[in-house]
Amino acid sequence: MTVRSRCWTMAALAVLVSGGACAGVEPSRVEAPGQWSSTAVDLGRGLTASTDAPANSRIANVWSADHLRVLVIDGSRLTVKNSNGTVLAEPVQIGSLSEIEWSPDSRGFVVTESDGGLVGSWSATAYRLTSTGLAARNLGQLVSSEFQKREGACSEIPNVGASGWLESGILLVVAEAPPHSSCRDMGAIRGYEVSAIDGKILKRYDEAELRARYGHRLGLRFRVTP
């Protein structure tokens, strides 16, 4: 078997992780699901053993579906590379609690991250590869004002996260009232289908509709236990 055919065999077996011999990028171990998306890669836990890297650092390679691009996470820095290790865009900084997911067409990805721990504040940014680098879109800015129109809304800035790609360019975005006692409706959620390309809200769902339609896409944060 050739190196190339062996590489693609590995890709079929493990979509997210690949051997460095195929692409010039070393393999890493990843875990899912995320806090917000059942199909995201959670970078906040289990990505590297303490013997593999300095304390408080993360090392992971998250491959696109077509296996031609990889997100290389080293600590708080995320770099997009192609399969031979060439850097495709300037690195971006990501939070210590974060999760990421490639779009189905392998041309974009979304990062959901917190700068205040598991409770919040959570935000989400969609990135798309262009001829000049990465185009970024803040998803929280799209849905926060819409979310705050709900009856009895908490005045605090909501948490916002991506709960997966519905198709290339379209994300399921969830807004959440901060889950602490200063909010009367703590933990209340709404869902939005959002175009990550032109920044439009396409559909809106209350919590019951969101769970009924997309409950399988929601991450650990929103799992309902008996």
GROMACS .gro file of C-alpha atoms in nm:
model
  226
    1MET     CA    1   0.000   0.000   0.000
    2THR     CA    2   0.135   0.345  -0.089
    3VAL     CA    3   0.177   0.624   0.166
    4ARG     CA    4  -0.101   0.820  -0.002
    5SER     CA    5  -0.349   0.531  -0.001
    6ARG     CA    6  -0.255   0.451   0.358
    7CYS     CA    7  -0.325   0.814   0.450
    8TRP     CA    8  -0.673   0.810   0.300
    9THR     CA    9  -0.750   0.478   0.467
   10MET     CA   10  -0.665   0.638   0.798
   11ALA     CA   11  -0.884   0.934   0.712
   12ALA     CA   12  -1.183   0.709   0.656
   13LEU     CA   13  -1.131   0.555   0.998
   14ALA     CA   14  -1.072   0.880   1.187
   15VAL     CA   15  -1.216   1.198   1.044
   16LEU     CA   16  -1.071   1.432   1.302
   17VAL     CA   17  -0.727   1.292   1.359
   18SER     CA   18  -0.458   1.185   1.111
   19GLY     CA   19  -0.101   1.066   1.112
   20GLY     CA   20   0.178   1.316   1.057
   21ALA     CA   21   0.347   1.088   0.801
   22CYS     CA   22   0.063   1.170   0.562
   23ALA     CA   23   0.065   1.544   0.599
   24GLY     CA   24   0.372   1.672   0.778
   25VAL     CA   25   0.160   1.746   1.086
   26GLU     CA   26   0.185   1.530   1.395
   27PRO     CA   27  -0.128   1.342   1.512
   28SER     CA   28  -0.314   1.432   1.829
   29ARG     CA   29  -0.592   1.282   2.037
   30VAL     CA   30  -0.926   1.465   2.048
   31GLU     CA   31  -1.249   1.416   2.238
   32ALA     CA   32  -1.616   1.498   2.175
   33PRO     CA   33  -1.885   1.604   2.231
   34GLY     CA   34  -1.855   1.968   2.323
   35GLN     CA   35  -2.052   2.168   2.576
   36TRP     CA   36  -2.259   2.332   2.303
   37SER     CA   37  -2.244   2.091   2.012
   38SER     CA   38  -2.259   1.712   2.016
   39THR     CA   39  -2.034   1.702   1.710
   40ALA     CA   40  -1.774   1.962   1.810
   41VAL     CA   41  -1.426   1.888   1.939
   42ASP     CA   42  -1.397   2.005   2.298
   43LEU     CA   43  -1.055   2.161   2.350
   44GLY     CA   44  -1.109   2.209   2.720
   45ARG     CA   45  -1.045   1.852   2.826
   46GLY     CA   46  -0.830   1.552   2.750
   47LEU     CA   47  -0.642   1.672   2.442
   48THR     CA   48  -0.296   1.598   2.569
   49ALA     CA   49  -0.142   1.416   2.860
   50SER     CA   50   0.060   1.626   3.104
   51THR     CA   51   0.370   1.439   2.993
   52ASP     CA   52   0.318   1.547   2.633
   53ALA     CA   53   0.322   1.924   2.681
   54PRO     CA   54   0.390   2.194   2.939
   55ALA     CA   55   0.127   2.260   3.205
   56ASN     CA   56  -0.180   2.459   3.099
   57SER     CA   57  -0.115   2.402   2.729
   58ARG     CA   58  -0.313   2.222   2.462
   59ILE     CA   59  -0.191   2.042   2.154
   60ALA     CA   60  -0.438   1.909   1.896
   61ASN     CA   61  -0.483   1.872   1.523
   62VAL     CA   62  -0.843   1.881   1.402
   63TRP     CA   63  -0.882   1.779   1.038
   64SER     CA   64  -1.143   1.896   0.790
   65ALA     CA   65  -1.388   1.648   0.639
   66ASP     CA   66  -1.202   1.640   0.306
   67HIS     CA   67  -0.879   1.585   0.498
   68LEU     CA   68  -0.701   1.861   0.306
   69ARG     CA   69  -0.685   2.117   0.588
   70VAL     CA   70  -0.613   2.103   0.958
   71LEU     CA   71  -0.664   2.330   1.258
   72VAL     CA   72  -0.348   2.315   1.466
   73ILE     CA   73  -0.408   2.416   1.827
   74ASP     CA   74  -0.104   2.494   2.038
   75GLY     CA   75  -0.199   2.646   2.370
   76SER     CA   76  -0.420   2.947   2.298
   77ARG     CA   77  -0.315   2.975   1.933
   78LEU     CA   78  -0.510   2.822   1.644
   79THR     CA   79  -0.343   2.799   1.303
   80VAL     CA   80  -0.499   2.679   0.977
   81LYS     CA   81  -0.271   2.467   0.760
   82ASN     CA   82  -0.311   2.255   0.450
   83SER     CA   83  -0.224   1.886   0.439
   84ASN     CA   84   0.145   1.947   0.369
   85GLY     CA   85   0.181   2.184   0.664
   86THR     CA   86   0.165   2.516   0.477
   87VAL     CA   87   0.005   2.792   0.686
   88LEU     CA   88  -0.311   2.924   0.516
   89ALA     CA   89  -0.395   3.215   0.746
   90GLU     CA   90  -0.260   3.417   1.034
   91PRO     CA   91  -0.312   3.241   1.372
   92VAL     CA   92  -0.608   3.340   1.588
   93GLN     CA   93  -0.628   3.335   1.966
   94ILE     CA   94  -0.882   3.109   2.136
   95GLY     CA   95  -0.994   3.084   2.498
   96SER     CA   96  -0.892   2.827   2.753
   97LEU     CA   97  -1.242   2.679   2.736
   98SER     CA   98  -1.329   2.631   2.371
   99GLU     CA   99  -1.465   2.391   2.114
  100ILE     CA  100  -1.432   2.386   1.737
  101GLU     CA  101  -1.602   2.231   1.438
  102TRP     CA  102  -1.529   2.231   1.064
  103SER     CA  103  -1.804   2.310   0.814
  104PRO     CA  104  -1.913   2.025   0.583
  105ASP     CA  105  -1.744   2.186   0.280
  106SER     CA  106  -1.414   2.216   0.471
  107ARG     CA  107  -1.393   2.587   0.387
  108GLY     CA  108  -1.486   2.722   0.727
  109PHE     CA  109  -1.503   2.641   1.097
  110VAL     CA  110  -1.663   2.775   1.411
  111VAL     CA  111  -1.511   2.840   1.754
  112THR     CA  112  -1.723   2.860   2.070
  113GLU     CA  113  -1.528   2.982   2.372
  114SER     CA  114  -1.564   3.119   2.724
  115ASP     CA  115  -1.361   3.382   2.904
  116GLY     CA  116  -1.534   3.319   3.237
  117GLY     CA  117  -1.550   2.946   3.298
  118LEU     CA  118  -1.835   2.704   3.232
  119VAL     CA  119  -2.104   2.949   3.344
  120GLY     CA  120  -1.988   3.216   3.097
  121SER     CA  121  -1.931   3.443   2.921
  122TRP     CA  122  -1.956   3.226   2.608
  123SER     CA  123  -1.926   3.358   2.255
  124ALA     CA  124  -1.904   3.206   1.909
  125THR     CA  125  -1.718   3.312   1.597
  126ALA     CA  126  -1.752   3.164   1.249
  127TYR     CA  127  -1.444   3.171   1.026
  128ARG     CA  128  -1.423   3.117   0.652
  129LEU     CA  129  -1.111   3.073   0.443
  130THR     CA  130  -1.069   3.333   0.170
  131SER     CA  131  -0.797   3.412  -0.082
  132THR     CA  132  -0.646   3.657   0.168
  133GLY     CA  133  -0.681   3.458   0.492
  134LEU     CA  134  -0.970   3.420   0.734
  135ALA     CA  135  -1.298   3.612   0.737
  136ALA     CA  136  -1.454   3.620   1.087
  137ARG     CA  137  -1.816   3.671   1.189
  138ASN     CA  138  -1.925   3.726   1.552
  139LEU     CA  139  -2.238   3.515   1.597
  140GLY     CA  140  -2.325   3.663   1.934
  141GLN     CA  141  -2.380   4.004   1.780
  142LEU     CA  142  -2.631   3.847   1.541
  143VAL     CA  143  -2.855   3.675   1.795
  144SER     CA  144  -2.814   3.858   2.129
  145SER     CA  145  -3.056   4.143   2.056
  146GLU     CA  146  -3.309   3.897   1.917
  147PHE     CA  147  -3.277   3.675   2.223
  148GLN     CA  148  -3.326   3.971   2.458
  149LYS     CA  149  -3.673   4.035   2.315
  150ARG     CA  150  -3.814   3.732   2.502
  151GLU     CA  151  -4.063   3.789   2.783
  152GLY     CA  152  -3.899   3.825   3.124
  153ALA     CA  153  -3.552   3.845   2.973
  154CYS     CA  154  -3.252   3.877   3.200
  155SER     CA  155  -3.071   4.207   3.142
  156GLU     CA  156  -2.730   4.039   3.139
  157ILE     CA  157  -2.551   3.964   2.814
  158PRO     CA  158  -2.649   3.610   2.706
  159ASN     CA  159  -2.412   3.325   2.643
  160VAL     CA  160  -2.396   3.228   2.277
  161GLY     CA  161  -2.258   2.910   2.124
  162ALA     CA  162  -2.267   2.711   1.801
  163SER     CA  163  -2.447   2.376   1.810
  164GLY     CA  164  -2.325   2.248   1.477
  165TRP     CA  165  -2.338   2.306   1.104
  166LEU     CA  166  -2.674   2.230   0.944
  167GLU     CA  167  -2.510   2.263   0.603
  168SER     CA  168  -2.212   2.449   0.464
  169GLY     CA  169  -2.251   2.815   0.557
  170ILE     CA  170  -2.548   2.761   0.792
  171LEU     CA  171  -2.507   2.712   1.166
  172LEU     CA  172  -2.736   2.625   1.451
  173VAL     CA  173  -2.667   2.891   1.714
  174VAL     CA  174  -2.799   2.875   2.071
  175ALA     CA  175  -2.839   3.171   2.306
  176GLU     CA  176  -2.866   3.112   2.680
  177ALA     CA  177  -2.961   3.333   2.974
  178PRO     CA  178  -2.660   3.316   3.209
  179PRO     CA  179  -2.725   3.020   3.445
  180HIS     CA  180  -2.698   3.199   3.777
  181SER     CA  181  -2.947   3.337   4.026
  182SER     CA  182  -2.926   3.701   3.917
  183CYS     CA  183  -3.129   3.603   3.609
  184ARG     CA  184  -3.498   3.529   3.665
  185ASP     CA  185  -3.499   3.299   3.365
  186MET     CA  186  -3.154   3.154   3.432
  187GLY     CA  187  -3.060   2.891   3.179
  188ALA     CA  188  -3.340   2.972   2.934
  189ILE     CA  189  -3.238   2.897   2.574
  190ARG     CA  190  -3.347   2.976   2.221
  191GLY     CA  191  -3.217   2.846   1.890
  192TYR     CA  192  -3.139   3.019   1.561
  193GLU     CA  193  -3.046   2.901   1.216
  194VAL     CA  194  -2.787   3.154   1.103
  195SER     CA  195  -2.611   3.218   0.774
  196ALA     CA  196  -2.246   3.244   0.868
  197ILE     CA  197  -2.172   3.394   0.526
  198ASP     CA  198  -2.410   3.691   0.506
  199GLY     CA  199  -2.495   3.726   0.875
  200LYS     CA  200  -2.871   3.670   0.862
  201ILE     CA  201  -3.100   3.485   1.101
  202LEU     CA  202  -3.294   3.239   0.887
  203LYS     CA  203  -3.515   3.065   1.147
  204ARG     CA  204  -3.594   3.097   1.516
  205TYR     CA  205  -3.690   2.831   1.772
  206ASP     CA  206  -3.813   2.851   2.129
  207GLU     CA  207  -3.667   2.596   2.370
  208ALA     CA  208  -3.934   2.331   2.310
  209GLU     CA  209  -3.901   2.360   1.932
  210LEU     CA  210  -3.522   2.361   1.955
  211ARG     CA  211  -3.511   2.043   2.160
  212ALA     CA  212  -3.770   1.867   1.947
  213ARG     CA  213  -3.598   1.947   1.618
  214TYR     CA  214  -3.232   1.960   1.713
  215GLY     CA  215  -3.199   1.799   2.054
  216HIS     CA  216  -2.951   1.546   1.916
  217ARG     CA  217  -2.720   1.832   1.814
  218LEU     CA  218  -2.705   1.996   2.156
  219GLY     CA  219  -2.394   1.940   2.364
  220LEU     CA  220  -2.339   1.829   2.721
  221ARG     CA  221  -2.444   2.167   2.857
  222PHE     CA  222  -2.804   2.111   2.750
  223ARG     CA  223  -2.849   1.740   2.816
  224VAL     CA  224  -3.166   1.672   3.011
  225THR     CA  225  -3.125   1.403   3.276
  226PRO     CA  226  -3.407   1.231   3.469
   0.00000   0.00000   0.00000
